[in-house]
mmCIF file of C-alpha atoms in Angstrom:
data_model
loop_
_atom_site.group_PDB
_atom_site.id
_atom_site.type_symbol
_atom_site.label_atom_id
_atom_site.label_comp_id
_atom_site.label_asym_id
_atom_site.label_seq_id
_atom_site.Cartn_x
_atom_site.Cartn_y
_atom_site.Cartn_z
ATOM 1 C CA MET A 1 -1.150 3.424 -24.383
ATOM 2 C CA SER A 2 -3.244 3.120 -21.304
ATOM 3 C CA MET A 3 -3.066 -0.668 -21.722
ATOM 4 C CA VAL A 4 0.657 -0.616 -21.312
ATOM 5 C CA LEU A 5 0.555 1.676 -18.416
ATOM 6 C CA GLY A 6 -2.146 -0.335 -16.716
ATOM 7 C CA ASP A 7 -0.302 -3.553 -17.276
ATOM 8 C CA LEU A 8 2.868 -2.063 -15.708
ATOM 9 C CA LYS A 9 0.872 -0.959 -12.749
ATOM 10 C CA THR A 10 -0.751 -4.366 -12.325
ATOM 11 C CA ILE A 11 2.417 -6.234 -12.526
ATOM 12 C CA ASP A 12 4.243 -3.726 -10.120
ATOM 13 C CA GLY A 13 1.527 -4.365 -7.581
ATOM 14 C CA LEU A 14 2.188 -8.127 -7.580
ATOM 15 C CA ALA A 15 4.945 -10.080 -5.826
ATOM 16 C CA PRO A 16 7.691 -10.715 -8.358
ATOM 17 C CA GLN A 17 8.187 -14.231 -7.163
ATOM 18 C CA ASP A 18 4.615 -15.069 -8.090
ATOM 19 C CA GLY A 19 4.837 -17.680 -10.844
ATOM 20 C CA ALA A 20 1.297 -16.902 -11.793
ATOM 21 C CA LEU A 21 2.280 -13.642 -13.370
ATOM 22 C CA GLY A 22 2.590 -15.343 -16.818
ATOM 23 C CA GLN A 23 -0.780 -14.026 -18.084
ATOM 24 C CA ASP A 24 -0.061 -10.581 -16.902
ATOM 25 C CA TYR A 25 3.302 -10.605 -18.853
ATOM 26 C CA THR A 26 1.486 -11.943 -21.894
ATOM 27 C CA ASN A 27 -0.954 -9.083 -21.541
ATOM 28 C CA LEU A 28 1.963 -6.734 -21.471
ATOM 29 C CA SER A 29 3.485 -8.231 -24.543
ATOM 30 C CA ASN A 30 0.143 -7.942 -26.427
ATOM 31 C CA ALA A 31 -0.136 -4.271 -25.446
ATOM 32 C CA TYR A 32 3.234 -3.437 -26.846
ATOM 33 C CA GLY A 33 2.143 -5.305 -29.944
ATOM 34 C CA PHE A 34 -0.924 -3.122 -30.215
ATOM 35 C CA LEU A 35 1.353 -0.115 -30.206
ATOM 36 C CA GLU A 36 3.481 -1.601 -32.908
ATOM 37 C CA GLN A 37 0.335 -2.288 -35.079
ATOM 38 C CA ALA A 38 -0.797 1.394 -34.472
ATOM 39 C CA GLY A 39 2.215 2.450 -36.583
ATOM 40 C CA LEU A 40 5.050 4.948 -36.224
ATOM 41 C CA PRO A 41 4.263 8.185 -34.361
ATOM 42 C CA ARG A 42 4.902 11.320 -36.486
ATOM 43 C CA GLY A 43 8.450 12.375 -36.050
ATOM 44 C CA ALA A 44 9.756 9.206 -34.442
ATOM 45 C CA ASP A 45 12.805 7.431 -35.587
ATOM 46 C CA GLY A 46 11.352 4.320 -37.244
ATOM 47 C CA ASN A 47 14.284 2.043 -36.373
ATOM 48 C CA ALA A 48 14.554 3.036 -32.730
ATOM 49 C CA TYR A 49 10.748 3.017 -32.027
ATOM 50 C CA LEU A 50 9.791 -0.210 -33.849
ATOM 51 C CA GLY A 51 13.092 -1.954 -32.779
ATOM 52 C CA GLY A 52 12.291 -0.897 -29.107
ATOM 53 C CA LEU A 53 8.830 -2.197 -29.317
ATOM 54 C CA GLU A 54 10.047 -5.482 -30.839
ATOM 55 C CA ALA A 55 12.463 -5.826 -28.056
ATOM 56 C CA MET A 56 9.840 -5.219 -25.426
ATOM 57 C CA ILE A 57 7.471 -7.652 -26.934
ATOM 58 C CA GLY A 58 10.183 -10.241 -26.810
ATOM 59 C CA LEU A 59 11.112 -9.365 -23.226
ATOM 60 C CA ALA A 60 7.620 -9.538 -22.019
ATOM 61 C CA SER A 61 7.028 -12.894 -23.889
ATOM 62 C CA ASP A 62 10.166 -14.294 -22.397
ATOM 63 C CA ALA A 63 8.836 -13.263 -18.976
ATOM 64 C CA ALA A 64 5.637 -15.029 -19.583
ATOM 65 C CA ALA A 65 7.398 -18.170 -20.655
ATOM 66 C CA SER A 66 9.817 -18.121 -17.676
ATOM 67 C CA ALA A 67 7.239 -17.196 -15.042
ATOM 68 C CA PRO A 68 5.968 -20.772 -14.111
ATOM 69 C CA THR A 69 9.437 -22.144 -13.605
ATOM 70 C CA ASP A 70 11.742 -19.166 -12.953
ATOM 71 C CA ALA A 71 10.048 -16.241 -11.459
ATOM 72 C CA ALA A 72 13.370 -14.328 -10.885
ATOM 73 C CA ASP A 73 14.252 -14.652 -14.621
ATOM 74 C CA ALA A 74 10.935 -13.652 -15.652
ATOM 75 C CA HIS A 75 10.926 -10.486 -13.353
ATOM 76 C CA ALA A 76 14.357 -9.543 -14.712
ATOM 77 C CA SER A 77 13.010 -9.658 -18.329
ATOM 78 C CA TYR A 78 9.992 -7.661 -17.158
ATOM 79 C CA LEU A 79 12.194 -5.049 -15.538
ATOM 80 C CA SER A 80 14.305 -4.757 -18.795
ATOM 81 C CA ALA A 81 11.060 -4.079 -20.871
ATOM 82 C CA ARG A 82 9.755 -1.669 -18.215
ATOM 83 C CA GLU A 83 12.955 0.268 -18.409
ATOM 84 C CA GLN A 84 12.768 0.578 -22.139
ATOM 85 C CA THR A 85 9.144 1.799 -22.159
ATOM 86 C CA GLN A 86 9.736 5.568 -21.462
ATOM 87 C CA PRO A 87 11.558 6.209 -24.744
ATOM 88 C CA ILE A 88 8.569 4.801 -26.576
ATOM 89 C CA LEU A 89 6.197 7.029 -24.507
ATOM 90 C CA ASP A 90 8.312 10.037 -25.269
ATOM 91 C CA ASP A 91 7.924 9.491 -28.986
ATOM 92 C CA ILE A 92 4.104 9.127 -28.531
ATOM 93 C CA ASN A 93 3.991 12.188 -26.277
ATOM 94 C CA THR A 94 5.955 14.230 -28.877
ATOM 95 C CA ALA A 95 3.565 13.131 -31.648
ATOM 96 C CA LEU A 96 0.323 13.573 -29.787
ATOM 97 C CA GLY A 97 1.125 16.304 -27.238
ATOM 98 C CA THR A 98 0.469 13.957 -24.396
ATOM 99 C CA HIS A 99 2.388 13.359 -21.143
ATOM 100 C CA TYR A 100 2.403 9.630 -20.581
ATOM 101 C CA VAL A 101 4.988 8.562 -18.006
ATOM 102 C CA VAL A 102 6.055 5.151 -16.736
ATOM 103 C CA PRO A 103 4.862 4.895 -13.200
ATOM 104 C CA ALA A 104 7.498 5.036 -10.488
ATOM 105 C CA ALA A 105 9.075 1.706 -9.808
ATOM 106 C CA PRO A 106 7.761 0.009 -6.626
ATOM 107 C CA ALA A 107 10.038 -0.095 -3.648
ATOM 108 C CA SER A 108 12.014 -3.302 -3.547
#
């Protein structure tokens, strides 16, 4: 979980128009993949949780692919993935008794 939050903070701290963010987006996609491999948290709705992770993996991968040529499109994909992260964290928090929260969005 800390990988996802760390990747979000890293990307949030960089300029969205930076075409070099591709590797950061790939790292985020991989972090979502690790959560998927970890399995379903106790009590979570399998379809919503795993479907959400699949969507975020795809969005982060799309961002990585778009970054070199279309930084705006890449950033939009990233923001969509970022927005969908908290429901996944909520499922993990419920199962583990933790309090993970997506960091506040940077000022635009």
